[in-house]
Coordinates of C-alpha atoms in Angstrom, one line a residue:
M27 CA 25.1 25.1 3.5
A28 CA 23.9 22.7 0.8
L29 CA 20.6 21.1 1.3
S30 CA 20.7 17.4 2.2
R31 CA 18.8 15.1 -0.2
R32 CA 16.2 14.5 2.5
S33 CA 15.5 18.2 3.2
L34 CA 15.5 18.9 -0.5
L35 CA 12.8 16.3 -1.2
L36 CA 10.7 17.0 1.8
S37 CA 10.7 20.8 1.4
S38 CA 10.0 20.4 -2.3
A39 CA 7.1 18.1 -1.6
A40 CA 5.7 20.5 1.1
A41 CA 6.1 23.7 -0.9
G42 CA 5.0 22.3 -4.2
V43 CA 7.9 24.0 -6.1
A44 CA 11.4 23.0 -7.2
G45 CA 13.3 26.2 -6.5
A46 CA 15.5 27.3 -9.3
A47 CA 14.1 24.6 -11.5
T48 CA 11.5 27.1 -12.9
T49 CA 14.0 28.1 -15.7
W50 CA 14.4 24.7 -17.4
P51 CA 13.1 24.7 -20.9
L52 CA 9.9 23.1 -22.3
A53 CA 10.9 20.5 -24.9
A54 CA 10.5 21.8 -28.5
S55 CA 7.9 19.2 -29.3
A56 CA 5.4 20.6 -26.9
A57 CA 2.2 21.7 -28.7
P58 CA 1.0 25.3 -28.0
Y59 CA -1.7 25.6 -25.4
R60 CA -4.5 28.2 -25.7
G61 CA -5.6 29.8 -22.4
P62 CA -2.8 29.8 -19.8
L63 CA -3.2 28.1 -16.5
Q64 CA -4.0 30.7 -13.8
A65 CA -2.8 28.7 -10.8
D66 CA -0.3 26.0 -9.9
P67 CA -1.7 22.7 -11.2
F68 CA 0.8 20.5 -9.2
T69 CA -1.2 20.5 -6.0
L70 CA -1.3 16.7 -5.8
G71 CA 2.5 16.2 -5.9
V72 CA 4.4 13.6 -7.9
A73 CA 4.9 9.9 -7.6
S74 CA 6.7 7.0 -9.2
G75 CA 6.1 3.3 -9.1
D76 CA 6.6 -0.4 -10.3
P77 CA 10.4 -0.2 -10.7
E78 CA 12.0 -2.7 -13.1
P79 CA 15.7 -3.0 -13.9
D80 CA 15.4 -0.6 -16.9
G81 CA 12.7 1.8 -15.8
F82 CA 9.6 2.8 -13.8
V83 CA 6.4 4.8 -14.0
L84 CA 6.4 8.6 -13.3
W85 CA 3.1 10.1 -12.3
T86 CA 1.4 13.4 -11.6
R87 CA -2.1 14.9 -12.1
L88 CA -2.9 18.5 -12.8
A89 CA -5.5 20.0 -10.4
P90 CA -5.3 23.7 -9.6
T91 CA -8.6 23.4 -7.7
P92 CA -8.2 19.9 -6.3
L93 CA -11.5 19.6 -4.4
A94 CA -13.8 20.7 -7.2
D95 CA -17.0 18.9 -7.0
D96 CA -16.9 17.6 -10.6
G97 CA -13.6 15.8 -9.8
L98 CA -11.8 17.5 -12.6
G99 CA -9.6 19.7 -10.3
G100 CA -10.4 23.0 -11.9
M101 CA -8.7 22.1 -15.2
P102 CA -10.1 23.2 -18.6
S103 CA -11.6 20.6 -20.8
R104 CA -8.6 20.6 -23.2
V105 CA -5.4 18.6 -23.6
V106 CA -2.5 20.2 -21.7
P107 CA 1.1 19.3 -22.7
V108 CA 3.3 18.4 -19.7
A109 CA 7.0 18.3 -20.0
W110 CA 9.1 16.0 -17.8
E111 CA 12.7 15.6 -17.0
L112 CA 14.7 12.7 -15.5
A113 CA 18.2 13.4 -14.0
A114 CA 20.9 11.5 -12.3
D115 CA 21.2 14.2 -9.6
E116 CA 18.8 16.1 -7.5
R117 CA 20.0 19.5 -8.9
F118 CA 19.2 18.4 -12.5
R119 CA 22.7 19.1 -13.7
M120 CA 22.9 15.6 -15.4
I121 CA 19.8 15.2 -17.4
V122 CA 19.3 11.6 -18.5
R123 CA 15.9 11.9 -20.4
R124 CA 13.3 14.4 -21.1
G125 CA 10.1 14.5 -23.1
V126 CA 6.5 15.8 -23.4
T127 CA 3.3 14.0 -22.7
A128 CA -0.4 14.9 -22.9
A129 CA -2.6 15.4 -19.8
R130 CA -6.1 14.7 -21.1
P131 CA -9.5 15.8 -19.7
E132 CA -10.9 12.3 -20.1
S133 CA -8.3 11.0 -17.6
A134 CA -8.7 13.9 -15.2
H135 CA -5.4 15.3 -16.6
A136 CA -3.4 12.5 -15.0
V137 CA 0.0 11.8 -16.4
H138 CA 1.7 8.4 -16.5
V139 CA 5.2 8.3 -18.1
E140 CA 6.4 4.7 -18.5
L141 CA 10.2 4.7 -19.0
H142 CA 12.5 2.0 -20.3
H143 CA 16.2 1.5 -21.2
L144 CA 17.6 3.1 -18.1
L145 CA 20.5 1.7 -16.1
P146 CA 19.7 -0.9 -13.4
G147 CA 20.1 -0.3 -9.7
R148 CA 20.4 3.5 -10.1
E149 CA 18.8 6.5 -8.3
Y150 CA 17.1 9.1 -10.4
F151 CA 15.3 12.4 -9.9
Y152 CA 12.3 13.7 -11.9
R153 CA 10.0 16.7 -12.2
F154 CA 7.2 18.0 -14.5
R155 CA 6.3 21.3 -16.0
A156 CA 3.0 22.6 -17.3
E157 CA 3.5 26.1 -18.8
R158 CA 5.2 28.3 -16.2
Y159 CA 4.6 25.9 -13.3
V160 CA 7.0 23.3 -12.1
S161 CA 6.2 20.3 -9.9
P162 CA 8.0 19.2 -6.8
V163 CA 11.1 17.0 -7.3
G164 CA 10.7 13.3 -6.9
R165 CA 13.3 10.6 -6.1
T166 CA 13.0 7.1 -7.6
R167 CA 15.2 4.2 -8.6
T168 CA 15.4 1.3 -10.9
A169 CA 15.6 -2.3 -9.6
P170 CA 18.9 -4.2 -9.7
P171 CA 19.8 -6.4 -12.7
L172 CA 17.7 -9.6 -12.7
W173 CA 20.9 -11.6 -12.1
A174 CA 22.1 -9.6 -9.1
T175 CA 22.2 -11.7 -5.9
G176 CA 23.7 -9.4 -3.2
G177 CA 23.0 -5.9 -1.8
T178 CA 20.5 -4.6 0.6
L179 CA 16.9 -3.5 0.0
A180 CA 15.3 -0.9 2.3
M181 CA 11.6 -1.5 1.9
S182 CA 8.7 -0.1 4.0
F183 CA 5.1 -1.0 3.8
A184 CA 1.9 0.7 5.0
S185 CA -1.9 0.6 4.7
C186 CA -5.2 2.1 5.9
S187 CA -5.0 5.9 5.8
Q188 CA -8.4 7.2 6.8
Y189 CA -8.0 11.0 6.3
E190 CA -10.8 11.8 8.8
H191 CA -9.2 9.8 11.6
G192 CA -6.0 11.8 11.9
Y193 CA -2.9 13.3 10.4
F194 CA -0.6 11.4 8.1
T195 CA 2.5 11.9 10.3
A196 CA 3.5 8.3 9.9
Y197 CA 3.9 8.9 6.1
R198 CA 6.2 11.8 6.9
H199 CA 8.4 9.6 9.1
L200 CA 8.3 6.9 6.5
A201 CA 9.6 9.4 3.9
A202 CA 12.4 10.5 6.3
D203 CA 13.7 6.9 6.4
E204 CA 14.4 7.2 2.6
P205 CA 13.5 3.7 1.7
D206 CA 14.3 2.2 -1.7
L207 CA 10.8 0.9 -2.2
I208 CA 7.4 1.4 -0.6
L209 CA 4.5 -1.0 -0.7
H210 CA 1.0 0.2 -0.1
L211 CA -1.3 -2.7 0.8
G212 CA -4.7 -1.2 0.5
D213 CA -7.3 1.2 2.0
Y214 CA -5.3 4.2 0.6
Q215 CA -8.5 6.2 0.8
Y216 CA -12.0 5.7 2.4
E217 CA -15.4 6.1 0.8
Y218 CA -17.5 7.6 3.7
Q219 CA -19.2 10.9 3.8
A220 CA -18.1 13.1 6.7
G221 CA -19.7 12.1 10.0
V222 CA -20.4 8.5 9.1
Y223 CA -17.2 6.7 10.3
T224 CA -16.2 8.5 13.4
I225 CA -13.7 7.8 16.2
P226 CA -14.2 8.6 20.0
G227 CA -13.9 12.3 20.6
G228 CA -14.7 13.1 17.0
N229 CA -12.8 13.2 13.7
P230 CA -10.1 15.8 13.5
R231 CA -10.6 16.2 9.7
D232 CA -13.6 15.7 7.4
H233 CA -14.0 14.3 4.0
A234 CA -15.1 16.6 1.2
G235 CA -18.2 15.6 -0.8
P236 CA -20.7 12.8 -0.4
E237 CA -19.9 9.1 0.0
T238 CA -18.0 8.1 -3.1
V239 CA -20.2 6.5 -5.7
T240 CA -19.6 8.3 -9.0
L241 CA -16.4 8.9 -11.0
A242 CA -16.4 12.5 -9.9
N243 CA -16.7 11.5 -6.3
Y244 CA -13.8 9.1 -6.4
R245 CA -11.6 11.7 -8.3
Q246 CA -12.4 14.3 -5.7
R247 CA -11.7 12.0 -2.8
H248 CA -8.3 10.9 -4.2
A249 CA -7.4 14.5 -4.8
Q250 CA -8.2 15.4 -1.2
Y251 CA -5.9 12.7 0.1
K252 CA -3.2 13.7 -2.4
T253 CA -3.2 17.3 -1.1
D254 CA -1.8 16.1 2.2
A255 CA 1.9 17.2 2.4
D256 CA 3.0 14.2 4.4
L257 CA 1.5 11.8 1.9
Q258 CA 3.1 13.8 -0.9
A259 CA 6.5 13.5 0.8
A260 CA 6.2 9.7 1.0
H261 CA 5.3 9.5 -2.7
A262 CA 8.2 11.8 -3.7
V263 CA 10.9 9.9 -1.8
A264 CA 10.8 6.4 -3.5
P265 CA 8.9 4.3 -6.0
W266 CA 5.7 2.7 -4.8
A267 CA 4.0 -0.6 -5.6
V268 CA 0.3 -0.4 -4.8
V269 CA -2.7 -2.8 -4.5
F270 CA -6.2 -1.9 -3.4
D271 CA -8.3 -3.4 -0.7
D272 CA -12.0 -2.7 0.0
H273 CA -12.3 1.0 0.9
E274 CA -11.0 2.1 -2.4
I275 CA -14.6 1.1 -3.5
E276 CA -16.6 0.3 -0.4
N277 CA -16.3 -1.7 2.8
N278 CA -15.9 -5.5 2.4
W279 CA -16.9 -5.8 -1.2
A280 CA -16.3 -9.2 -2.9
D281 CA -16.0 -9.4 -6.7
E282 CA -19.3 -8.1 -7.9
V283 CA -21.0 -8.4 -4.5
P284 CA -21.3 -5.1 -2.6
E285 CA -21.6 -4.9 1.2
A286 CA -25.3 -4.2 0.9
P287 CA -27.6 -4.8 -2.1
D288 CA -26.9 -2.2 -4.7
P289 CA -28.0 -2.5 -8.3
N290 CA -25.6 0.3 -9.3
F291 CA -22.5 -1.5 -7.8
P292 CA -21.0 -2.5 -11.2
A293 CA -21.0 1.2 -12.3
R294 CA -19.5 2.2 -8.9
R295 CA -16.8 -0.4 -9.2
A296 CA -15.9 0.7 -12.7
A297 CA -15.7 4.3 -11.6
A298 CA -13.6 3.5 -8.6
F299 CA -11.1 1.5 -10.7
Q300 CA -10.8 4.3 -13.2
A301 CA -10.1 6.9 -10.5
Y302 CA -7.6 4.5 -8.8
Y303 CA -5.6 4.1 -12.0
E304 CA -5.7 7.8 -12.7
N305 CA -4.3 8.6 -9.2
M306 CA -1.6 5.8 -8.8
P307 CA 1.8 5.3 -10.4
L308 CA 0.7 2.1 -12.3
R309 CA 1.8 0.8 -15.6
R310 CA -0.5 0.8 -18.7
T311 CA -1.1 -3.0 -18.1
S312 CA -3.3 -1.9 -15.2
I313 CA -5.6 0.4 -17.2
P314 CA -9.1 -0.6 -16.3
R315 CA -11.4 -2.1 -18.8
G316 CA -14.9 -1.6 -17.5
L317 CA -15.3 -3.8 -14.4
D318 CA -11.9 -5.4 -14.8
M319 CA -8.4 -4.1 -13.7
Q320 CA -5.2 -6.2 -13.9
L321 CA -3.6 -5.4 -10.5
Y322 CA -1.8 -8.6 -9.5
R323 CA 1.8 -8.6 -10.8
R324 CA 5.4 -9.4 -9.9
L325 CA 8.3 -7.0 -9.1
R326 CA 11.8 -8.5 -9.1
W327 CA 14.6 -6.9 -7.0
G328 CA 17.4 -8.9 -8.7
R329 CA 17.6 -12.4 -7.2
L330 CA 17.3 -10.9 -3.7
A331 CA 13.5 -10.6 -3.6
T332 CA 10.5 -11.2 -5.7
F333 CA 7.3 -9.4 -4.7
H334 CA 4.1 -11.1 -5.7
M335 CA 1.5 -8.3 -5.5
L336 CA -1.9 -9.9 -5.0
D337 CA -5.5 -8.9 -5.5
T338 CA -7.7 -10.5 -2.9
R339 CA -10.9 -8.5 -3.7
Q340 CA -11.7 -8.6 -7.4
Y341 CA -11.9 -12.4 -7.8
R342 CA -13.0 -13.7 -4.4
D343 CA -16.1 -15.6 -3.6
D344 CA -18.6 -13.8 -1.4
Q345 CA -17.8 -13.9 2.3
A346 CA -19.2 -17.1 3.9
C347 CA -22.0 -17.2 6.5
G348 CA -22.8 -13.5 6.0
D349 CA -19.4 -12.2 6.9
G350 CA -18.2 -11.2 10.4
Y351 CA -16.5 -13.5 12.9
K352 CA -18.1 -17.0 12.6
D353 CA -17.5 -20.7 13.2
C354 CA -18.5 -21.4 9.6
P355 CA -18.2 -24.8 7.8
A356 CA -18.3 -23.1 4.4
A357 CA -15.0 -21.4 5.2
S358 CA -13.2 -24.7 4.5
D359 CA -15.1 -25.4 1.3
P360 CA -12.3 -26.3 -1.3
A361 CA -14.4 -24.8 -4.1
R362 CA -14.2 -21.3 -2.5
S363 CA -11.3 -19.0 -3.3
I364 CA -10.0 -15.6 -2.3
T365 CA -7.8 -15.2 -5.3
G366 CA -9.8 -16.8 -8.1
E367 CA -8.5 -19.7 -10.1
Q368 CA -6.4 -17.8 -12.6
Q369 CA -4.5 -15.7 -10.0
E370 CA -4.0 -18.8 -7.8
K371 CA -2.4 -20.6 -10.8
W372 CA -0.2 -17.6 -11.6
L373 CA 1.0 -17.4 -8.0
L374 CA 1.8 -21.2 -7.8
D375 CA 3.6 -21.0 -11.1
G376 CA 5.6 -18.1 -9.7
F377 CA 6.6 -20.2 -6.7
R378 CA 7.8 -23.0 -8.9
R379 CA 9.8 -20.7 -11.2
S380 CA 11.3 -18.6 -8.4
S381 CA 15.0 -18.3 -7.9
A382 CA 14.8 -15.4 -5.4
R383 CA 16.2 -15.5 -1.9
W384 CA 13.0 -14.0 -0.6
D385 CA 9.5 -14.5 -2.0
V386 CA 7.3 -11.8 -0.6
L387 CA 3.5 -11.7 -0.9
G388 CA 2.2 -8.1 -0.8
Q389 CA -1.5 -8.5 -0.1
Q390 CA -4.4 -7.1 1.9
V391 CA -6.0 -9.3 4.6
F392 CA -4.8 -11.4 7.5
F393 CA -3.3 -14.6 6.2
G394 CA -2.6 -16.7 9.3
Q395 CA -5.4 -18.1 11.5
R396 CA -6.9 -15.8 14.2
D397 CA -9.3 -17.7 16.3
N398 CA -11.1 -15.3 18.7
N399 CA -12.7 -18.1 20.7
S400 CA -10.9 -19.9 23.6
G401 CA -13.2 -22.9 23.5
P402 CA -13.5 -25.8 21.0
Q403 CA -15.2 -23.7 18.3
V404 CA -12.9 -22.0 15.8
V405 CA -14.3 -18.5 15.3
T406 CA -12.5 -16.5 12.7
S407 CA -13.0 -13.5 10.3
M408 CA -14.9 -14.5 7.1
D409 CA -13.3 -11.5 5.3
S410 CA -9.7 -12.7 5.8
W411 CA -8.0 -15.8 4.5
D412 CA -9.6 -17.6 7.5
G413 CA -12.8 -17.4 5.5
Y414 CA -11.1 -19.1 2.6
A415 CA -9.1 -21.7 4.5
A416 CA -8.8 -24.2 1.6
S417 CA -7.5 -21.4 -0.6
R418 CA -4.9 -20.5 2.0
D419 CA -3.9 -24.1 2.3
R420 CA -3.4 -24.5 -1.4
I421 CA -1.2 -21.4 -1.5
T422 CA 0.8 -22.4 1.6
R423 CA 1.3 -26.0 0.3
G424 CA 2.2 -24.5 -3.0
W425 CA 5.3 -22.7 -1.6
V426 CA 6.3 -25.6 0.5
D427 CA 6.0 -28.1 -2.4
A428 CA 7.9 -25.6 -4.7
G429 CA 10.8 -25.4 -2.2
V430 CA 10.4 -21.6 -1.8
R431 CA 13.5 -20.6 0.2
N432 CA 12.0 -17.8 2.3
P433 CA 8.3 -17.1 2.0
V434 CA 7.1 -13.9 3.8
V435 CA 3.5 -12.6 3.7
L436 CA 3.0 -8.8 4.1
T437 CA -0.5 -7.7 5.2
G438 CA -2.5 -4.6 6.0
D439 CA -6.2 -4.1 6.7
V440 CA -6.5 -4.8 10.5
H441 CA -5.3 -1.4 11.9
A442 CA -2.7 -3.0 14.2
H443 CA 0.8 -4.3 14.1
W444 CA 1.0 -8.1 14.2
A445 CA 3.7 -10.7 13.6
D446 CA 2.9 -14.4 13.2
E447 CA 4.3 -17.7 12.1
L448 CA 2.5 -19.6 9.4
K449 CA 1.5 -23.3 9.6
L450 CA 0.1 -26.1 7.5
D451 CA -1.9 -27.2 10.5
Y452 CA -3.1 -24.5 12.9
A453 CA -4.9 -27.1 15.1
D454 CA -1.5 -28.5 16.1
P455 CA 0.6 -25.8 17.8
A456 CA 3.7 -28.1 17.5
S457 CA 3.4 -28.3 13.7
R458 CA 6.2 -27.0 11.6
T459 CA 6.4 -23.3 10.8
V460 CA 6.5 -22.9 7.0
G461 CA 6.5 -19.1 6.6
T462 CA 6.1 -15.8 8.3
E463 CA 3.6 -13.0 8.2
L464 CA 4.3 -9.3 9.0
V465 CA 1.2 -7.0 9.4
C466 CA 1.4 -3.3 9.4
S467 CA -0.8 -1.1 11.5
S468 CA -2.9 1.7 9.9
I469 CA -1.5 5.1 9.1
T470 CA -4.5 6.7 10.9
S471 CA -7.5 4.4 10.7
T472 CA -9.4 4.1 14.1
G473 CA -7.5 7.0 15.6
N474 CA -4.7 7.1 18.2
G475 CA -4.9 3.5 19.4
T476 CA -3.3 2.0 22.5
D477 CA 0.2 0.7 23.3
V478 CA 0.2 -2.9 24.5
A479 CA 3.1 -3.4 27.1
S480 CA 3.3 -7.1 26.7
G481 CA 3.3 -7.1 22.9
Q482 CA 0.7 -9.9 23.1
H483 CA -2.9 -10.0 22.0
P484 CA -5.3 -11.9 24.4
W485 CA -6.0 -14.3 21.6
A486 CA -2.4 -15.4 21.5
A487 CA -3.1 -17.6 24.6
W488 CA -4.8 -20.1 22.3
N489 CA -3.1 -19.0 19.1
P490 CA 0.6 -19.4 20.0
H491 CA 1.7 -18.7 16.4
L492 CA 0.6 -15.1 17.0
R493 CA 3.9 -13.7 18.2
F494 CA 3.4 -9.9 18.4
Y495 CA 0.6 -7.4 18.6
N496 CA 0.5 -3.6 19.1
N497 CA -2.5 -1.3 18.6
Q498 CA -0.8 2.0 17.8
R499 CA -0.7 3.6 14.3
G500 CA 2.4 3.4 12.1
Y501 CA 4.1 1.3 9.4
V502 CA 6.7 -1.4 9.0
R503 CA 10.3 -0.7 7.9
T504 CA 12.3 -3.6 6.6
R505 CA 15.9 -4.3 5.6
I506 CA 16.4 -7.2 3.3
T507 CA 19.8 -8.8 2.7
P508 CA 20.7 -12.3 1.4
G509 CA 21.1 -13.5 5.0
S510 CA 18.1 -12.0 6.8
L511 CA 15.0 -9.8 6.7
T512 CA 14.8 -7.4 9.6
A513 CA 11.4 -5.8 10.3
D514 CA 11.0 -2.7 12.5
F515 CA 7.5 -2.0 13.7
R516 CA 7.4 1.8 13.7
V517 CA 4.7 3.6 15.8
V518 CA 3.5 7.1 16.6
P519 CA 1.8 7.8 19.9
F520 CA -1.0 9.9 18.5
V521 CA -2.5 10.9 15.1
T522 CA -5.4 13.2 16.1
T523 CA -3.1 16.1 16.3
P524 CA -0.1 16.6 14.0
G525 CA 3.6 16.4 14.9
A526 CA 3.9 13.0 16.7
P527 CA 7.3 11.5 17.1
V528 CA 8.1 8.0 15.9
H529 CA 9.9 5.1 17.5
T530 CA 10.5 1.4 16.9
R531 CA 8.1 -0.6 19.1
A532 CA 9.7 -4.0 18.3
T533 CA 12.1 -5.5 15.9
F534 CA 12.0 -9.1 14.4
V535 CA 14.5 -10.9 12.3
I536 CA 13.8 -13.7 9.8
E537 CA 17.0 -15.6 9.0
D538 CA 17.7 -17.1 5.6
R539 CA 16.2 -20.7 5.5
V540 CA 14.8 -20.4 9.0
A541 CA 11.1 -20.0 8.9
G542 CA 9.9 -18.1 12.0
L543 CA 10.5 -15.0 14.0
Q544 CA 13.3 -13.9 16.3
Q545 CA 12.6 -10.8 18.3
T546 CA 15.6 -8.7 18.9
A547 CA 14.2 -5.6 20.5
D548 CA 11.1 -4.3 22.3
N549 CA 10.9 -0.6 22.9
P550 CA 7.7 0.5 24.7
T551 CA 7.0 4.2 25.1
P552 CA 8.0 5.6 28.5
S553 CA 4.5 6.7 29.3
A554 CA 2.1 4.5 31.3
L555 CA 1.2 1.4 29.4
R556 CA -1.8 -1.0 29.5
T557 CA -1.2 -4.7 29.4
A558 CA -2.9 -7.0 26.9
S559 CA -5.2 -8.4 29.6
D560 CA -6.4 -4.8 30.4
L561 CA -7.6 -4.4 26.9
G562 CA -10.3 -7.0 27.3
A563 CA -13.5 -6.4 25.3
E564 CA -12.2 -3.1 23.9
T565 CA -9.5 -4.9 21.9
V566 CA -11.9 -7.5 20.6
R567 CA -14.4 -4.8 19.6
Q568 CA -11.7 -3.0 17.6
E569 CA -10.7 -6.2 15.9
T570 CA -14.3 -6.7 14.6
E571 CA -15.2 -3.2 13.6
R572 CA -14.7 -1.8 10.0
P573 CA -11.3 -3.2 9.1

């Protein structure tokens, strides 16, 4: 029986080989390489990213010993030629393009192949070869033509995968859905040394190496995450669009201000940026230049959707009032920004120029207001958009004034599923809804979590725009058409042991030209559930710990 596409891709990613593909020839232009590789260098899998109508980026990194302390993956300090092939079918009978590129030691033998002049709206398959070793097969696709208005986009988004806190089972289920596009909204990896950031009952897995500070540390940490077969399967199944949040460097950093005083933070930030680029399927426009990395960008899926991928860390002002949950007057200071002036102008210009049916902001931290105080004080997180309320107001008014047809904000960071409606005036519950926010839970961060039978957070009693909450791990699966955006909040009941099943906890629909959420399904697990009121102080504590 022929393998299905899903089983082919998942088995290829898990096994690290491409079956009969080991016989395909190395392109004639490959330079000879002295000193043959002694072990499979494709231990980190393959990936693709940033699809455009005529191309995308293909990625791999050679690392036969991925957890080597020097961060170089056991590779020799010489250039290694890597051949690549792109095909229209998963069996590679119809080769579309092939070539050879150089994996260089100064880039930790990472490979970025940026392809152009392909057909729009097409599925492709790719693989790499280094000497006698062949990579797993990856599946990717180009975006539709810029003028295309119809069709359906299957897009999933995820965030917050703390390796120590559990198994990446949710990534495996995400891959099994076979989406067209995956967004990762930050905290792809965490910086802590083993034993520092622990969950009740102890961490089921440990980080290798010390807290990430140097380039070698960050390279090793990225490699450890990439060795996970479930994460490899998610990378291999579809193109990704990625943005970092805080833990790719350290918790709650803001521009050049670290969490705690650190004279070496500029060097740490530069090292983290370099390792992030080396290990992600990003275009050459995102190559770091010292302390700077161009990460905010737009991806267009025809005229169906435009994805505005934001960077809310690199240009922000320091958190007001010492960070944390505060009733802080400085949070409303119009001079303060979470995006920086240049990125804000770029985003507002994008709203004015947009002709997309759906304008989607892919970004990191909670956008809508979350007041954790039932009294007259407004106590909110200084690390989220609440800590930059004037900045949020300018962005929100920007899409309203530009007449953006369907604004949707996608968010990670907070380790729980949320769905909320966005307002110009959160002090007036009856004010008009002008947009929608969908927040994905973590893949593993903070451990197993707890189901909430009511689907309501206690804070929703005085924040009525907060429509849904669930504290289990998982991701969000969406289906975008010209007439609606449907979001399935997917959850797994546990992550501290492998093999958890997945189910849809709730489904919401956003209809074209109708700002707001319509819930169509609520599917609690059959096991005993705790209500939102039972969560009490435990829930509030989880919401204020390391996001």
